PDB file of C-alpha atoms in Angstrom:
ATOM      1  CA  UNK A   1       0.000   0.000   0.000  1.00 45.00           C
ATOM      2  CA  UNK A   2       1.390   3.402  -0.940  1.00 44.00           C
ATOM      3  CA  UNK A   3       1.583   6.244   1.569  1.00 48.00           C
ATOM      4  CA  UNK A   4      -1.317   7.758  -0.370  1.00 45.00           C
ATOM      5  CA  UNK A   5      -3.523   4.723   0.164  1.00 50.00           C
ATOM      6  CA  UNK A   6      -3.658   3.982  -3.571  1.00 47.00           C
ATOM      7  CA  UNK A   7      -2.137   0.881  -5.133  1.00 48.00           C
ATOM      8  CA  UNK A   8      -3.000  -0.126  -8.668  1.00 48.00           C
ATOM      9  CA  UNK A   9      -1.546  -1.919 -11.633  1.00 51.00           C
ATOM     10  CA  UNK A  10      -0.628   0.422 -14.463  1.00 56.00           C
ATOM     11  CA  UNK A  11      -1.941  -1.066 -17.685  1.00 63.00           C
ATOM     12  CA  UNK A  12       0.437  -1.141 -20.623  1.00 61.00           C
ATOM     13  CA  UNK A  13      -0.392   1.396 -23.312  1.00 67.00           C
ATOM     14  CA  UNK A  14       0.933   0.552 -26.815  1.00 68.00           C
ATOM     15  CA  UNK A  15       1.174   4.276 -27.639  1.00 70.00           C
ATOM     16  CA  UNK A  16       4.169   4.506 -25.290  1.00 66.00           C
ATOM     17  CA  UNK A  17       6.334   3.195 -28.099  1.00 69.00           C
ATOM     18  CA  UNK A  18       6.599   4.424 -31.686  1.00 71.00           C
ATOM     19  CA  UNK A  19       7.200   0.891 -33.005  1.00 73.00           C
ATOM     20  CA  UNK A  20       4.912  -1.042 -30.660  1.00 65.00           C
ATOM     21  CA  UNK A  21       7.821  -2.540 -28.743  1.00 67.00           C
ATOM     22  CA  UNK A  22       8.566  -1.666 -25.156  1.00 65.00           C
ATOM     23  CA  UNK A  23      10.385  -3.105 -22.188  1.00 66.00           C
ATOM     24  CA  UNK A  24       7.890  -4.332 -19.589  1.00 63.00           C
ATOM     25  CA  UNK A  25      10.532  -5.377 -17.084  1.00 63.00           C
ATOM     26  CA  UNK A  26       9.783  -4.102 -13.572  1.00 58.00           C
ATOM     27  CA  UNK A  27       6.232  -3.137 -14.436  1.00 56.00           C
ATOM     28  CA  UNK A  28       3.623  -4.103 -11.881  1.00 50.00           C
ATOM     29  CA  UNK A  29       1.983  -2.516  -8.893  1.00 50.00           C
ATOM     30  CA  UNK A  30       2.598   1.193  -8.966  1.00 52.00           C
ATOM     31  CA  UNK A  31       1.666   4.285  -7.064  1.00 49.00           C
ATOM     32  CA  UNK A  32      -0.924   5.981  -9.231  1.00 52.00           C
ATOM     33  CA  UNK A  33      -0.409   9.551  -7.982  1.00 52.00           C
ATOM     34  CA  UNK A  34      -0.524  11.815 -11.048  1.00 49.00           C
ATOM     35  CA  UNK A  35       2.577  13.748  -9.954  1.00 54.00           C
ATOM     36  CA  UNK A  36       4.636  10.575 -10.352  1.00 57.00           C
ATOM     37  CA  UNK A  37       4.092  10.400 -14.112  1.00 55.00           C
ATOM     38  CA  UNK A  38       6.931  11.401 -16.371  1.00 54.00           C
ATOM     39  CA  UNK A  39       6.540  14.586 -18.424  1.00 55.00           C
ATOM     40  CA  UNK A  40       5.654  12.643 -21.569  1.00 51.00           C
ATOM     41  CA  UNK A  41       2.873  10.752 -19.796  1.00 51.00           C
ATOM     42  CA  UNK A  42       4.608   7.375 -19.911  1.00 52.00           C
ATOM     43  CA  UNK A  43       3.969   5.641 -16.613  1.00 52.00           C
ATOM     44  CA  UNK A  44       7.311   4.012 -15.913  1.00 52.00           C
ATOM     45  CA  UNK A  45       8.102   3.705 -12.231  1.00 55.00           C
ATOM     46  CA  UNK A  46      11.417   1.936 -12.661  1.00 55.00           C
ATOM     47  CA  UNK A  47      13.968   2.599  -9.967  1.00 57.00           C
ATOM     48  CA  UNK A  48      17.296   1.361 -11.307  1.00 59.00           C
ATOM     49  CA  UNK A  49      18.454  -1.773  -9.530  1.00 63.00           C
ATOM     50  CA  UNK A  50      22.221  -1.825  -9.016  1.00 71.00           C
ATOM     51  CA  UNK A  51      22.331  -5.227  -7.392  1.00 78.00           C
ATOM     52  CA  UNK A  52      19.493  -7.680  -7.034  1.00 85.00           C
ATOM     53  CA  UNK A  53      19.033 -10.781  -4.910  1.00 91.00           C
ATOM     54  CA  UNK A  54      18.618 -12.836  -8.086  1.00 92.00           C
ATOM     55  CA  UNK A  55      22.095 -11.775  -9.186  1.00 93.00           C
ATOM     56  CA  UNK A  56      23.510 -12.753  -5.808  1.00 94.00           C
ATOM     57  CA  UNK A  57      21.961 -16.218  -6.125  1.00 96.00           C
ATOM     58  CA  UNK A  58      23.302 -16.619  -9.665  1.00 96.00           C
ATOM     59  CA  UNK A  59      26.804 -15.505  -8.664  1.00 96.00           C
ATOM     60  CA  UNK A  60      26.677 -17.990  -5.779  1.00 97.00           C
ATOM     61  CA  UNK A  61      25.595 -20.720  -8.194  1.00 97.00           C
ATOM     62  CA  UNK A  62      28.447 -19.825 -10.550  1.00 97.00           C
ATOM     63  CA  UNK A  63      30.971 -19.923  -7.694  1.00 97.00           C
ATOM     64  CA  UNK A  64      29.726 -23.349  -6.600  1.00 98.00           C
ATOM     65  CA  UNK A  65      29.808 -24.764 -10.134  1.00 97.00           C
ATOM     66  CA  UNK A  66      33.167 -23.338 -11.157  1.00 96.00           C
ATOM     67  CA  UNK A  67      34.776 -23.750  -7.740  1.00 96.00           C
ATOM     68  CA  UNK A  68      33.942 -27.423  -7.294  1.00 94.00           C
ATOM     69  CA  UNK A  69      31.262 -26.842  -4.665  1.00 94.00           C
ATOM     70  CA  UNK A  70      27.975 -28.665  -4.177  1.00 96.00           C
ATOM     71  CA  UNK A  71      26.338 -28.488  -7.603  1.00 96.00           C
ATOM     72  CA  UNK A  72      22.948 -29.487  -6.172  1.00 96.00           C
ATOM     73  CA  UNK A  73      22.943 -26.259  -4.133  1.00 97.00           C
ATOM     74  CA  UNK A  74      23.858 -24.317  -7.286  1.00 97.00           C
ATOM     75  CA  UNK A  75      20.998 -25.910  -9.207  1.00 96.00           C
ATOM     76  CA  UNK A  76      18.613 -25.032  -6.357  1.00 96.00           C
ATOM     77  CA  UNK A  77      19.723 -21.378  -6.532  1.00 96.00           C
ATOM     78  CA  UNK A  78      18.905 -21.314 -10.234  1.00 96.00           C
ATOM     79  CA  UNK A  79      15.610 -23.124  -9.682  1.00 95.00           C
ATOM     80  CA  UNK A  80      14.624 -20.618  -6.965  1.00 95.00           C
ATOM     81  CA  UNK A  81      14.862 -17.823  -9.523  1.00 93.00           C
ATOM     82  CA  UNK A  82      12.915 -19.796 -12.115  1.00 93.00           C
ATOM     83  CA  UNK A  83      10.219 -20.618  -9.550  1.00 93.00           C
ATOM     84  CA  UNK A  84       9.860 -16.950  -8.601  1.00 89.00           C
ATOM     85  CA  UNK A  85       9.419 -16.096 -12.280  1.00 87.00           C
ATOM     86  CA  UNK A  86       6.812 -18.835 -12.711  1.00 87.00           C
ATOM     87  CA  UNK A  87       8.882 -20.815 -15.225  1.00 87.00           C
ATOM     88  CA  UNK A  88       7.929 -24.448 -15.513  1.00 84.00           C
ATOM     89  CA  UNK A  89       9.981 -25.579 -18.508  1.00 86.00           C
ATOM     90  CA  UNK A  90      12.917 -27.767 -17.502  1.00 88.00           C
ATOM     91  CA  UNK A  91      16.263 -26.017 -17.431  1.00 89.00           C
ATOM     92  CA  UNK A  92      19.394 -27.197 -19.207  1.00 92.00           C
ATOM     93  CA  UNK A  93      20.824 -30.359 -17.627  1.00 93.00           C
ATOM     94  CA  UNK A  94      24.328 -28.834 -17.683  1.00 96.00           C
ATOM     95  CA  UNK A  95      24.446 -26.664 -14.523  1.00 96.00           C
ATOM     96  CA  UNK A  96      26.962 -24.189 -15.980  1.00 96.00           C
ATOM     97  CA  UNK A  97      24.953 -23.722 -19.178  1.00 96.00           C
ATOM     98  CA  UNK A  98      21.747 -23.404 -17.129  1.00 96.00           C
ATOM     99  CA  UNK A  99      23.315 -20.737 -14.911  1.00 96.00           C
ATOM    100  CA  UNK A 100      24.667 -18.780 -17.877  1.00 96.00           C
ATOM    101  CA  UNK A 101      21.300 -18.849 -19.664  1.00 94.00           C
ATOM    102  CA  UNK A 102      19.391 -17.911 -16.525  1.00 94.00           C
ATOM    103  CA  UNK A 103      21.735 -15.010 -15.837  1.00 94.00           C
ATOM    104  CA  UNK A 104      21.406 -13.814 -19.428  1.00 92.00           C
ATOM    105  CA  UNK A 105      17.613 -13.805 -19.217  1.00 90.00           C
ATOM    106  CA  UNK A 106      17.231 -12.652 -15.608  1.00 89.00           C
ATOM    107  CA  UNK A 107      19.623  -9.731 -15.986  1.00 87.00           C
ATOM    108  CA  UNK A 108      18.412  -8.669 -19.441  1.00 84.00           C
ATOM    109  CA  UNK A 109      18.595  -4.915 -20.056  1.00 81.00           C
ATOM    110  CA  UNK A 110      20.743  -4.382 -16.977  1.00 81.00           C
ATOM    111  CA  UNK A 111      24.351  -3.181 -17.150  1.00 81.00           C
ATOM    112  CA  UNK A 112      25.839  -6.299 -15.513  1.00 82.00           C
ATOM    113  CA  UNK A 113      25.855  -8.387 -18.689  1.00 88.00           C
ATOM    114  CA  UNK A 114      29.113  -6.824 -19.866  1.00 89.00           C
ATOM    115  CA  UNK A 115      31.062  -8.281 -16.956  1.00 92.00           C
ATOM    116  CA  UNK A 116      29.634 -11.750 -17.655  1.00 94.00           C
ATOM    117  CA  UNK A 117      30.670 -11.481 -21.320  1.00 93.00           C
ATOM    118  CA  UNK A 118      34.218 -10.603 -20.289  1.00 94.00           C
ATOM    119  CA  UNK A 119      34.448 -13.135 -17.428  1.00 93.00           C
ATOM    120  CA  UNK A 120      33.086 -15.965 -19.572  1.00 95.00           C
ATOM    121  CA  UNK A 121      35.285 -14.958 -22.551  1.00 94.00           C
ATOM    122  CA  UNK A 122      32.253 -14.570 -24.827  1.00 94.00           C
ATOM    123  CA  UNK A 123      33.310 -11.296 -26.470  1.00 94.00           C
ATOM    124  CA  UNK A 124      34.577 -12.838 -29.731  1.00 95.00           C
ATOM    125  CA  UNK A 125      31.536 -15.140 -29.926  1.00 95.00           C
ATOM    126  CA  UNK A 126      28.968 -12.388 -29.400  1.00 93.00           C
ATOM    127  CA  UNK A 127      30.664  -9.475 -31.178  1.00 94.00           C
ATOM    128  CA  UNK A 128      32.679 -11.368 -33.783  1.00 95.00           C
ATOM    129  CA  UNK A 129      35.414  -9.469 -35.584  1.00 94.00           C
ATOM    130  CA  UNK A 130      34.378  -6.187 -33.973  1.00 94.00           C
ATOM    131  CA  UNK A 131      35.543  -7.465 -30.572  1.00 94.00           C
ATOM    132  CA  UNK A 132      38.662  -5.700 -29.277  1.00 93.00           C
ATOM    133  CA  UNK A 133      40.555  -7.530 -26.493  1.00 91.00           C
ATOM    134  CA  UNK A 134      41.428  -4.200 -24.877  1.00 93.00           C
ATOM    135  CA  UNK A 135      37.776  -4.024 -23.816  1.00 90.00           C
ATOM    136  CA  UNK A 136      38.443  -6.787 -21.282  1.00 92.00           C
ATOM    137  CA  UNK A 137      40.107  -4.248 -18.981  1.00 93.00           C
ATOM    138  CA  UNK A 138      39.556  -0.592 -18.180  1.00 93.00           C
ATOM    139  CA  UNK A 139      42.251   2.039 -18.713  1.00 95.00           C
ATOM    140  CA  UNK A 140      44.064   3.404 -15.689  1.00 95.00           C
ATOM    141  CA  UNK A 141      43.580   7.125 -15.115  1.00 95.00           C
ATOM    142  CA  UNK A 142      46.702   9.012 -16.202  1.00 95.00           C
ATOM    143  CA  UNK A 143      46.820  10.688 -12.782  1.00 95.00           C
ATOM    144  CA  UNK A 144      47.265   7.253 -11.151  1.00 95.00           C
ATOM    145  CA  UNK A 145      49.997   6.236 -13.581  1.00 95.00           C
ATOM    146  CA  UNK A 146      51.820   9.520 -12.902  1.00 95.00           C
ATOM    147  CA  UNK A 147      51.404   9.126  -9.141  1.00 95.00           C
ATOM    148  CA  UNK A 148      52.886   5.598  -9.197  1.00 95.00           C
ATOM    149  CA  UNK A 149      56.365   6.889  -9.960  1.00 93.00           C
ATOM    150  CA  UNK A 150      56.860   4.528 -12.897  1.00 90.00           C
ATOM    151  CA  UNK A 151      55.537   1.387 -11.145  1.00 95.00           C
ATOM    152  CA  UNK A 152      52.293   1.364 -13.125  1.00 95.00           C
ATOM    153  CA  UNK A 153      51.875   1.296 -16.894  1.00 95.00           C
ATOM    154  CA  UNK A 154      48.770   1.766 -18.962  1.00 96.00           C
ATOM    155  CA  UNK A 155      46.796  -1.319 -19.996  1.00 94.00           C
ATOM    156  CA  UNK A 156      47.492  -2.432 -23.573  1.00 92.00           C
ATOM    157  CA  UNK A 157      45.459  -0.651 -26.210  1.00 91.00           C
ATOM    158  CA  UNK A 158      44.827   2.542 -24.261  1.00 92.00           C
TER     159      UNK A 158
END
């Protein structure tokens, strides 16, 4: 219940998108106070999530699978997320492949995917010839290189 005593579900309006496509992620129960609408009238009450419990469970599952831990616990972490989402289709029988697919779908349209692509060495597969290996690391700020007194050098490609 909102502090205003009003809690409704905001119906999707196809006019919110010029091509009929729109991201419905995070839509659901919303506070229907008119002042909360965006200036263009699109009712999108999406607070950016920097870290979600689902990501924590998937990272735990990955650590168990890759680190030689109890794979049954890893599979349960993945299944917990699928159960919450109401998914009934069986997941991949390979725990690592199941975790990677679940993370790809669960974290869709969130900025964390990049780090998975780099960590799993998928850059060349996803981006093909446009992949640049320098993108696997960030550049060091020049101020930090200067401050190191010659102990630090810039990452290759920057």
